[in-house]
Coordinates of C-alpha atoms in Angstrom, one line a residue:
X1 CA 14.7 25.1 -12.0
X2 CA 15.5 24.0 -8.2
X3 CA 16.2 20.1 -8.5
X4 CA 15.8 20.0 -4.7
X5 CA 12.0 20.7 -5.0
X6 CA 11.0 19.9 -8.6
X7 CA 7.3 20.8 -9.8
X8 CA 4.9 17.9 -9.4
X9 CA 4.2 15.8 -12.1
X10 CA 0.4 15.8 -12.4
X11 CA -0.3 15.0 -16.3
X12 CA 0.5 12.0 -18.2
X13 CA 0.3 11.9 -22.0
X14 CA -0.4 8.7 -24.1
X15 CA 0.4 8.6 -27.9
X16 CA -2.5 6.3 -29.3
X17 CA -2.9 7.3 -33.0
X18 CA -0.8 4.5 -34.4
X19 CA -2.8 2.5 -36.9
X20 CA -1.5 -0.9 -35.5
X21 CA -0.7 -2.2 -38.9
X22 CA 1.4 -5.2 -37.3
X23 CA -1.8 -6.8 -36.0
X24 CA -4.0 -6.5 -38.9
X25 CA -6.7 -7.5 -39.6
X26 CA -7.5 -7.5 -35.7
X27 CA -7.0 -3.8 -35.7
X28 CA -8.8 -3.0 -38.9
X29 CA -11.9 -1.5 -36.6
X30 CA -10.4 -2.2 -33.1
X31 CA -7.5 0.2 -31.9
X32 CA -4.1 -2.0 -31.3
X33 CA -4.3 -0.1 -27.6
X34 CA -7.6 -2.0 -26.9
X35 CA -6.3 -5.5 -27.6
X36 CA -6.5 -7.1 -24.4
X37 CA -3.6 -8.7 -22.2
X38 CA -5.5 -11.3 -20.2
X39 CA -8.5 -9.5 -19.4
X40 CA -7.5 -5.7 -19.8
X41 CA -6.7 -3.4 -22.5
X42 CA -2.9 -2.5 -23.2
X43 CA -4.0 1.0 -22.6
X44 CA -5.3 0.4 -19.2
X45 CA -2.1 -1.1 -17.8
X46 CA -0.4 2.1 -18.7
X47 CA -2.9 4.2 -17.1
X48 CA -3.0 2.3 -13.9
X49 CA 0.8 2.7 -13.8
X50 CA 0.5 6.4 -14.2
X51 CA -2.4 6.4 -11.3
X52 CA -0.2 4.2 -9.1
X53 CA 2.5 7.3 -9.4
X54 CA 0.0 9.9 -8.4
X55 CA -1.2 11.0 -11.8
X56 CA -4.0 13.3 -11.8
X57 CA -4.7 14.2 -15.5
X58 CA -4.4 11.8 -18.5
X59 CA -4.0 13.3 -22.0
X60 CA -4.7 11.0 -24.8
X61 CA -3.5 11.8 -28.4
X62 CA -5.7 9.9 -30.8
X63 CA -6.5 9.7 -34.4
X64 CA -9.4 8.5 -36.5
X65 CA -11.0 5.3 -35.5
X66 CA -10.0 5.3 -32.0
X67 CA -13.1 6.4 -30.3
X68 CA -13.2 3.2 -28.5
X69 CA -10.5 4.2 -26.1
X70 CA -12.5 7.4 -25.1
X71 CA -15.5 5.1 -24.6
X72 CA -13.7 2.8 -22.5
X73 CA -12.7 5.4 -20.0
X74 CA -16.1 6.6 -19.8
X75 CA -19.1 5.6 -17.7
X76 CA -21.0 2.9 -19.2
X77 CA -24.4 3.4 -17.9
X78 CA -26.5 0.6 -19.3
X79 CA -23.7 -1.9 -18.4
X80 CA -23.1 -0.6 -14.9
X81 CA -26.6 -0.6 -14.1
X82 CA -27.1 -4.1 -15.4
X83 CA -24.4 -5.1 -13.2
X84 CA -25.8 -3.6 -10.1
X85 CA -29.3 -4.8 -10.9
X86 CA -27.9 -8.4 -11.0
X87 CA -26.0 -8.1 -7.9
X88 CA -22.5 -8.1 -9.5
X89 CA -20.6 -6.0 -7.1
X90 CA -17.1 -7.0 -8.1
X91 CA -17.9 -6.4 -11.5
X92 CA -19.3 -3.1 -10.9
X93 CA -16.6 -1.9 -8.6
X94 CA -13.9 -2.9 -11.1
X95 CA -15.3 -0.9 -13.7
X96 CA -15.7 2.1 -11.4
X97 CA -12.2 2.0 -10.4
X98 CA -10.9 1.7 -14.0
X99 CA -12.7 5.1 -14.8
X100 CA -10.9 8.5 -14.3
X101 CA -12.7 11.0 -12.2
X102 CA -14.8 13.5 -14.4
X103 CA -12.5 15.9 -16.1
X104 CA -9.4 14.1 -15.8
X105 CA -9.1 12.7 -19.2
X106 CA -8.5 14.7 -22.3
X107 CA -8.3 13.6 -25.9
X108 CA -6.8 15.4 -28.6
X109 CA -6.5 14.6 -32.4
X110 CA -3.0 13.8 -34.2
X111 CA -4.7 14.6 -37.7
X112 CA -1.5 13.2 -39.4
X113 CA 1.1 10.4 -38.6
X114 CA 3.8 12.6 -38.5
X115 CA 5.9 10.6 -35.8
X116 CA 6.2 10.5 -31.7
X117 CA 7.6 13.9 -31.4
X118 CA 4.8 15.2 -33.3
X119 CA 2.2 13.3 -31.3
X120 CA 3.6 14.5 -28.2
X121 CA 3.5 18.4 -29.3
X122 CA -0.1 18.0 -30.2
X123 CA -0.7 17.7 -26.4
X124 CA 1.2 21.1 -25.6
X125 CA -1.9 23.4 -24.8
X126 CA -3.5 20.4 -22.4
X127 CA -0.1 20.0 -20.6
X128 CA 0.8 23.5 -20.5
X129 CA 3.6 25.0 -18.5
X130 CA 4.3 21.8 -16.6
X131 CA 6.4 18.8 -16.2
X132 CA 4.7 15.5 -17.5
X133 CA 4.9 11.9 -17.7
X134 CA 5.1 10.1 -21.3
X135 CA 4.1 6.7 -21.7
X136 CA 4.4 4.4 -24.9
X137 CA 1.3 2.2 -24.2
X138 CA 2.5 -0.6 -26.6
X139 CA 5.5 -1.1 -24.0
X140 CA 3.8 -2.9 -21.3
X141 CA 6.0 -2.9 -17.9
X142 CA 5.3 -5.4 -15.2
X143 CA 6.8 -5.6 -12.1
X144 CA 6.3 -5.4 -8.2
X145 CA 5.9 -1.7 -8.4
X146 CA 5.1 0.3 -11.6
X147 CA 7.9 2.0 -13.5
X148 CA 6.3 5.5 -13.3
X149 CA 6.1 5.3 -9.6
X150 CA 10.1 4.5 -9.6
X151 CA 10.7 7.3 -11.9
X152 CA 8.8 9.7 -9.6
X153 CA 11.1 8.8 -6.7
X154 CA 14.4 9.7 -9.2
X155 CA 12.7 12.7 -10.2
X156 CA 11.9 14.2 -6.5
X157 CA 15.8 13.7 -6.1
X158 CA 17.1 14.9 -9.3
X159 CA 14.6 17.0 -11.1
X160 CA 15.3 17.6 -14.8
X161 CA 14.2 15.0 -17.3
X162 CA 14.1 11.2 -16.5
X163 CA 14.0 8.6 -19.2
X164 CA 13.5 5.0 -18.3
X165 CA 16.5 2.7 -19.8
X166 CA 16.9 -1.2 -19.8
X167 CA 19.9 -3.3 -21.0
X168 CA 19.8 -5.4 -24.3
X169 CA 22.3 -7.5 -26.0
X170 CA 25.0 -5.6 -27.6
X171 CA 23.9 -7.0 -31.0
X172 CA 20.4 -5.8 -30.6
X173 CA 21.0 -2.1 -29.9
X174 CA 20.5 -1.0 -33.7
X175 CA 16.7 -1.7 -33.0
X176 CA 16.3 1.0 -30.2
X177 CA 17.2 4.6 -29.1
X178 CA 20.4 4.4 -26.9
X179 CA 21.8 6.6 -24.2
X180 CA 25.1 7.4 -23.4
X181 CA 26.1 8.0 -19.9
X182 CA 28.3 9.8 -17.5
X183 CA 28.2 10.0 -13.7
X184 CA 26.7 7.6 -11.4
X185 CA 24.2 9.2 -9.3
X186 CA 23.2 6.0 -7.2
X187 CA 19.9 4.2 -7.2
X188 CA 20.5 2.8 -10.7
X189 CA 20.7 6.6 -11.9
X190 CA 22.9 7.9 -14.4
X191 CA 23.4 11.5 -15.9
X192 CA 22.7 11.1 -19.8
X193 CA 25.3 12.9 -22.1
X194 CA 23.8 11.9 -25.3
X195 CA 21.3 9.6 -27.4
X196 CA 21.4 8.1 -30.6
X197 CA 18.4 6.5 -32.6
X198 CA 19.2 3.2 -33.9
X199 CA 23.0 3.5 -34.1
X200 CA 25.1 0.7 -35.8
X201 CA 26.0 -2.0 -33.5
X202 CA 29.7 -0.9 -33.5
X203 CA 28.9 2.8 -32.8
X204 CA 26.5 2.6 -29.8
X205 CA 27.6 4.3 -26.9
X206 CA 26.1 1.7 -24.4
X207 CA 24.1 -1.2 -24.3
X208 CA 21.2 0.9 -22.6
X209 CA 18.0 1.5 -24.5
X210 CA 15.0 4.0 -24.1
X211 CA 12.1 1.7 -22.8
X212 CA 9.2 4.0 -23.4
X213 CA 8.6 5.9 -20.2
X214 CA 9.9 9.4 -19.9
X215 CA 9.2 12.3 -17.4
X216 CA 9.9 15.6 -19.4
X217 CA 9.8 19.5 -18.7
X218 CA 7.4 21.6 -20.7
X219 CA 10.3 23.3 -22.6
X220 CA 10.3 20.0 -24.8
X221 CA 7.2 21.4 -26.7
X222 CA 9.3 24.5 -28.1
X223 CA 12.2 22.1 -29.1
X224 CA 9.3 20.0 -31.2
X225 CA 7.8 23.0 -32.5
X226 CA 10.7 23.7 -34.6
X227 CA 12.1 20.3 -34.9
X228 CA 12.7 19.2 -38.6
X229 CA 11.9 15.6 -39.8
X230 CA 14.3 13.1 -38.7
X231 CA 14.6 9.2 -39.3
X232 CA 11.8 8.0 -41.4
X233 CA 11.0 11.6 -42.4
X234 CA 9.1 12.0 -39.0
X235 CA 9.5 14.5 -36.1
X236 CA 11.4 12.4 -33.8
X237 CA 11.3 12.8 -30.0
X238 CA 14.8 11.7 -29.5
X239 CA 15.9 14.7 -31.7
X240 CA 14.1 17.1 -29.5
X241 CA 15.5 15.7 -26.3
X242 CA 19.1 15.9 -27.7
X243 CA 18.3 19.8 -28.4
X244 CA 17.0 20.4 -24.9
X245 CA 19.9 18.5 -23.4
X246 CA 22.1 21.3 -24.0
X247 CA 19.8 23.4 -21.5
X248 CA 18.6 20.9 -19.1
X249 CA 19.6 17.9 -17.2
X250 CA 18.6 14.3 -18.4
X251 CA 18.6 11.4 -16.1
X252 CA 18.4 7.6 -17.1
X253 CA 16.9 5.0 -14.8
X254 CA 17.3 1.5 -14.9
X255 CA 13.8 0.5 -13.6
X256 CA 13.0 -3.0 -11.9
X257 CA 10.4 -4.6 -14.2
X258 CA 10.1 -6.7 -17.4
X259 CA 9.1 -4.9 -20.7
X260 CA 6.7 -6.5 -23.1
X261 CA 6.7 -5.2 -26.5
X262 CA 2.6 -5.5 -27.2
X263 CA 3.2 -3.7 -30.6
X264 CA 4.9 -6.9 -31.7
X265 CA 3.1 -10.4 -32.0
X266 CA 5.8 -12.2 -30.0
X267 CA 6.0 -9.7 -27.3
X268 CA 2.4 -9.4 -27.0
X269 CA 1.8 -13.1 -26.7
X270 CA 4.4 -13.3 -24.1
X271 CA 2.9 -10.5 -22.3
X272 CA -0.5 -12.6 -22.0
X273 CA 1.5 -16.0 -20.9
X274 CA 3.5 -13.8 -18.3
X275 CA 0.6 -11.8 -16.6
X276 CA -1.6 -14.8 -16.7
X277 CA 1.1 -16.8 -14.8
X278 CA 1.2 -14.0 -12.3
X279 CA -2.8 -14.1 -11.4
X280 CA -3.4 -16.7 -8.7
X281 CA -6.9 -16.6 -10.1
X282 CA -5.7 -18.1 -13.5
X283 CA -2.2 -19.7 -12.9
X284 CA -3.2 -23.1 -11.4
X285 CA -5.6 -23.9 -14.3
X286 CA -3.6 -22.3 -17.0
X287 CA 0.0 -23.7 -16.1
X288 CA -1.1 -27.2 -16.8
X289 CA -2.3 -26.3 -20.2
X290 CA 0.7 -24.4 -21.0
X291 CA 2.9 -27.2 -19.9
X292 CA 1.3 -29.6 -22.3
X293 CA 1.7 -27.1 -25.2
X294 CA 5.1 -26.7 -24.5
X295 CA 5.9 -30.4 -24.4
X296 CA 4.4 -30.6 -28.0

């Protein structure tokens, strides 16, 4: 591939088949991706981030009981008609803006929970022979500019495969996938020489962890097709990326923004507080209440 003119990233994959067991009983009938941060579902933040980056097609890898996600990104005729009839134009336009264009969203089932790598592989026929973005919706990344938009800039300079990373305290590296780095490419970008999933603290190659945003070349699907189960008996995306690293360039990018793990109760609560404080329509009333709670 010519790194000076990489192929455009048009599609994004969103693995949304997880059961959300850490949020039971709330997720008994509501997909975890539909839990709201302030007033939008977690999945919508990830989709809007992709839209900002110029993504044109959205591929959702779903499972049983996830129909609410498909409905959320569909036209809600009765609701929109009622809003128009009542003159609620702002609300109507907000719903309209959050809806992908007709034919721009695809949904495919992951029938068994066989891991992130398997979920990505399930999207192979829809993605086809194109580079694609991959977002783990649980990881809500909040900043002045979306993480994907920043990564597209890096991709346009270097091509290859791009992985968003961030630094964590060294004693926490055993909780994450960690990258090993070589050349400094500038603009917070480094060439990746290795990856390891949840290493021992003393064996970690760096303090930089994989943050749930990727730009990957389509050759990853061939690696996933033959990938044997790894950690936890699941098909691990990290293992397939390590295999592909012998054939293609991988770059890490230290993005600007803050990550909130909305698959974790504490991270989810922190996201609600942080994004509420960032809203001029909410912050003036919310901050005094928050200050009272903190002082208790």
